[in-house]
Short mmCIF file of C-alpha atoms and ligand atoms in Angstrom, two decimals:
data_model
loop_
_atom_site.label_atom_id
_atom_site.label_comp_id
_atom_site.label_asym_id
_atom_site.label_seq_id
_atom_site.Cartn_x
_atom_site.Cartn_y
_atom_site.Cartn_z
CA MET A 1 -0.90 12.07 -8.57
CA GLU A 2 -3.42 10.37 -10.85
CA ALA A 3 -2.73 7.12 -12.68
CA THR A 4 -2.77 7.37 -16.44
CA PRO A 5 -4.85 4.60 -17.98
CA THR A 6 -2.74 2.42 -20.24
CA THR A 7 -3.61 0.03 -23.03
CA GLY A 8 -2.85 -3.18 -21.17
CA SER A 9 -1.07 -4.42 -24.29
CA PRO A 10 1.63 -7.12 -24.06
CA GLY A 11 4.22 -4.36 -24.08
CA GLY A 12 2.49 -2.56 -21.23
CA ARG A 13 1.66 -4.87 -18.33
CA VAL A 14 -0.10 -2.95 -15.57
CA ALA A 15 -0.11 -4.16 -11.97
CA VAL A 16 -1.82 -2.72 -8.92
CA TYR A 17 -0.40 -2.78 -5.40
CA PRO A 18 -3.42 -2.07 -3.19
CA GLY A 19 -3.49 -1.32 0.51
CA SER A 20 -4.35 1.04 3.32
CA PHE A 21 -0.83 2.54 3.52
CA ASP A 22 -1.64 4.36 6.77
CA PRO A 23 1.22 5.19 6.48
CA VAL A 24 3.57 3.63 3.92
CA THR A 25 6.42 1.75 5.65
CA CYS A 26 9.86 0.59 4.54
CA GLY A 27 8.30 -2.87 4.04
CA HIS A 28 5.75 -1.46 1.59
CA LEU A 29 8.42 0.56 -0.19
CA ASP A 30 10.60 -2.50 -0.60
CA ILE A 31 7.68 -4.32 -2.29
CA ILE A 32 6.97 -1.26 -4.50
CA ARG A 33 10.60 -1.08 -5.67
CA ARG A 34 10.77 -4.78 -6.45
CA ALA A 35 7.35 -4.92 -8.13
CA ALA A 36 8.15 -1.86 -10.25
CA LYS A 37 10.98 -3.87 -11.84
CA GLN A 38 8.55 -6.62 -12.85
CA PHE A 39 5.88 -4.53 -14.59
CA ASP A 40 5.70 -1.72 -17.12
CA HIS A 41 3.44 0.29 -14.88
CA LEU A 42 2.75 -0.19 -11.18
CA ILE A 43 -0.20 1.63 -9.63
CA VAL A 44 -0.06 1.96 -5.87
CA ALA A 45 -3.73 2.16 -4.92
CA VAL A 46 -4.86 3.49 -1.54
CA LEU A 47 -8.18 2.19 -0.26
CA ASN A 48 -10.49 5.03 0.69
CA ASN A 49 -12.36 3.13 3.38
CA THR A 50 -15.02 5.30 4.97
CA SER A 51 -15.72 2.77 7.73
CA LYS A 52 -12.19 3.01 9.18
CA LYS A 53 -10.77 6.06 10.89
CA PRO A 54 -7.22 6.31 9.58
CA LEU A 55 -4.46 8.45 11.07
CA PHE A 56 -3.66 10.00 7.67
CA SER A 57 -6.31 11.12 5.20
CA VAL A 58 -6.35 9.53 1.75
CA GLU A 59 -4.81 12.69 0.31
CA GLU A 60 -2.02 12.64 2.92
CA ARG A 61 -1.34 8.96 2.28
CA LYS A 62 -1.23 9.52 -1.47
CA GLN A 63 1.06 12.50 -1.03
CA LEU A 64 3.49 10.50 1.13
CA LEU A 65 3.45 7.62 -1.37
CA ALA A 66 4.08 10.04 -4.25
CA GLU A 67 7.04 11.55 -2.39
CA VAL A 68 8.68 8.24 -1.53
CA THR A 69 8.25 6.84 -5.05
CA GLN A 70 9.24 9.95 -6.98
CA ASP A 71 12.44 8.29 -8.26
CA LEU A 72 10.42 5.43 -9.80
CA PRO A 73 9.15 6.63 -13.20
CA ASN A 74 6.79 3.71 -13.82
CA VAL A 75 5.03 4.01 -10.46
CA THR A 76 1.90 6.13 -10.01
CA VAL A 77 -0.31 6.63 -6.97
CA ASP A 78 -4.09 6.51 -7.00
CA SER A 79 -7.01 5.67 -4.72
CA PHE A 80 -10.18 3.65 -4.93
CA ARG A 81 -13.42 3.37 -2.95
CA ASP A 82 -15.26 0.20 -3.84
CA LEU A 83 -14.21 -3.17 -5.17
CA LEU A 84 -10.59 -3.53 -6.15
CA VAL A 85 -11.52 -5.51 -9.27
CA HIS A 86 -13.64 -2.56 -10.52
CA PHE A 87 -10.72 -0.20 -10.03
CA MET A 88 -8.45 -2.67 -11.84
CA LYS A 89 -10.80 -2.82 -14.83
CA SER A 90 -10.94 0.98 -15.00
CA ARG A 91 -7.15 1.07 -15.18
CA GLN A 92 -6.85 -1.93 -17.52
CA ALA A 93 -4.73 -3.73 -14.95
CA ASP A 94 -4.85 -7.49 -14.50
CA VAL A 95 -2.30 -8.25 -11.79
CA ILE A 96 -2.59 -7.55 -8.07
CA VAL A 97 0.65 -7.44 -6.09
CA ARG A 98 0.60 -8.24 -2.39
CA GLY A 99 3.43 -8.69 0.10
CA ILE A 100 3.48 -11.67 2.47
CA ARG A 101 5.32 -11.21 5.75
CA SER A 102 4.63 -14.51 7.45
CA VAL A 103 2.25 -17.47 7.59
CA THR A 104 -0.20 -15.33 9.56
CA ASP A 105 -0.71 -13.16 6.46
CA PHE A 106 -1.25 -16.18 4.29
CA GLU A 107 -4.82 -17.16 5.20
CA TYR A 108 -6.22 -13.66 4.72
CA GLU A 109 -4.28 -13.16 1.50
CA ILE A 110 -5.49 -16.45 0.00
CA GLN A 111 -9.07 -15.49 0.83
CA MET A 112 -8.67 -12.08 -0.84
CA ALA A 113 -6.90 -13.49 -3.91
CA SER A 114 -9.56 -16.19 -4.34
CA THR A 115 -12.37 -13.65 -3.92
CA ASN A 116 -10.87 -11.30 -6.47
CA HIS A 117 -10.32 -14.14 -8.92
CA GLN A 118 -13.91 -15.27 -8.40
CA LEU A 119 -15.14 -11.74 -9.09
CA ASP A 120 -12.99 -11.40 -12.20
CA GLY A 121 -11.36 -14.47 -13.69
CA ASP A 122 -8.88 -12.34 -15.67
CA ILE A 123 -7.26 -11.05 -12.50
CA GLU A 124 -4.27 -12.77 -10.95
CA THR A 125 -2.68 -12.04 -7.59
CA ILE A 126 1.08 -12.27 -7.32
CA PHE A 127 2.67 -12.55 -3.88
CA MET A 128 6.09 -11.22 -3.05
CA MET A 129 7.87 -12.21 0.13
CA THR A 130 8.50 -9.19 2.30
CA ASN A 131 12.16 -8.54 2.93
CA PRO A 132 12.92 -10.50 6.17
CA LYS A 133 14.30 -7.26 7.59
CA TYR A 134 10.72 -5.96 7.69
CA SER A 135 8.79 -9.17 8.38
CA TYR A 136 7.55 -7.89 11.78
CA LEU A 137 6.67 -4.43 10.50
CA SER A 138 3.17 -3.00 10.05
CA SER A 139 1.64 0.45 9.77
CA SER A 140 -0.12 -0.16 13.11
CA ILE A 141 3.17 -0.90 14.90
CA VAL A 142 4.74 2.20 13.37
CA LYS A 143 1.82 4.37 14.56
CA GLU A 144 2.02 2.95 18.07
CA ILE A 145 5.76 3.61 18.32
CA ALA A 146 5.39 7.12 16.90
CA MET A 147 2.46 7.93 19.19
CA PHE A 148 4.68 7.30 22.21
CA HIS A 149 7.53 9.25 20.60
CA GLY A 150 9.65 6.18 19.90
CA ASN A 151 12.18 6.11 17.07
CA VAL A 152 10.72 4.99 13.73
CA GLN A 153 13.76 6.03 11.70
CA ASP A 154 14.56 2.53 10.42
CA LEU A 155 10.92 1.59 9.85
CA VAL A 156 9.60 4.32 7.55
CA PRO A 157 11.08 6.65 4.91
CA PRO A 158 12.22 10.06 6.27
CA GLU A 159 9.20 11.86 4.73
CA VAL A 160 6.88 9.58 6.68
CA GLN A 161 8.88 9.97 9.87
CA ARG A 162 8.47 13.74 9.61
CA ALA A 163 4.75 13.41 8.93
CA LEU A 164 4.30 11.11 11.95
CA ILE A 165 6.15 13.50 14.24
CA ALA A 166 4.03 16.39 12.95
CA LYS A 167 0.81 14.40 13.33
CA PHE A 168 1.47 13.37 16.91
CA SER A 169 2.71 16.76 18.02
CA GLU A 170 -0.37 18.31 16.36
CA SER A 171 -2.74 15.96 18.23
CA ALA A 172 -0.60 16.27 21.41
CA GLY A 173 -1.37 12.68 22.37
CA ALA A 174 -5.14 13.20 22.19
CA ASN A 175 -5.64 10.53 19.49
CA GLY A 176 -4.49 6.94 19.67
CA PRO A 177 -3.37 4.95 16.63
CA GLN A 178 -6.28 3.80 14.49
CA GLY A 179 -6.35 0.53 12.56
O1 PNS B 201 -3.23 -2.91 3.52
P1 PNS B 201 -4.47 -3.70 3.72
O2 PNS B 201 -5.42 -2.96 4.63
O3 PNS B 201 -4.20 -5.11 4.16
O4 PNS B 201 -5.20 -3.80 2.26
C1 PNS B 201 -6.42 -4.48 2.11
C2 PNS B 201 -7.05 -4.15 0.74
C3 PNS B 201 -7.21 -2.66 0.57
C4 PNS B 201 -6.17 -4.69 -0.36
C5 PNS B 201 -8.44 -4.86 0.67
O5 PNS B 201 -9.16 -4.56 1.84
C6 PNS B 201 -9.27 -4.47 -0.54
O6 PNS B 201 -8.92 -4.73 -1.66
N1 PNS B 201 -10.41 -3.81 -0.29
C7 PNS B 201 -11.31 -3.34 -1.33
C8 PNS B 201 -12.66 -4.05 -1.28
C9 PNS B 201 -12.66 -5.30 -2.12
O7 PNS B 201 -12.35 -5.31 -3.28
N2 PNS B 201 -13.04 -6.45 -1.46
C10 PNS B 201 -13.13 -7.73 -2.13
C11 PNS B 201 -11.81 -8.50 -2.09
S1 PNS B 201 -11.41 -9.04 -0.46
#
């Protein structure tokens, strides 16, 4: 699903929620739902990072995100390859949304927010506290549990659970979780 560029007018505030989303978890989805209420248009942007070897391809990650957000009319899914601030400009977005799970996230997030603001002074980062229910959750943990056939039912949306089961039965344990 491609994001439709908007005008960025006061009546149309566009925010971007960037990440790896390999795969999207219930923690991510909680942030998406809450952020979608705060902005006219929320773009969930998947980083297409060629230096990492993800479990799911960018297309698979986008597809899963599109499926789990299909009931949210102001949310679109897109991907980007280089600097986030360049992608933001191309979509006329000026707010970055990031979730914070704990103090351990904080240092990295501050560094990213400051870097992005340095690169483009018009861009603000807004942090949302992750629902405490999911404060321990990460895509890496989900992949590890799924790889060893543990139950991820409460950690990811059903579409993602199905995709994880398919992925690990397809690879028959040959590949470990990446990233
Ligand atoms: O889900 P993640 O992996 O924590 O997301 C990190 C992400 C994708 C938001 C970050 O790595 C990013 O924005 N990368 C794009 C490159 C960039 O713009 N770097 C400069 C700011 S740190």
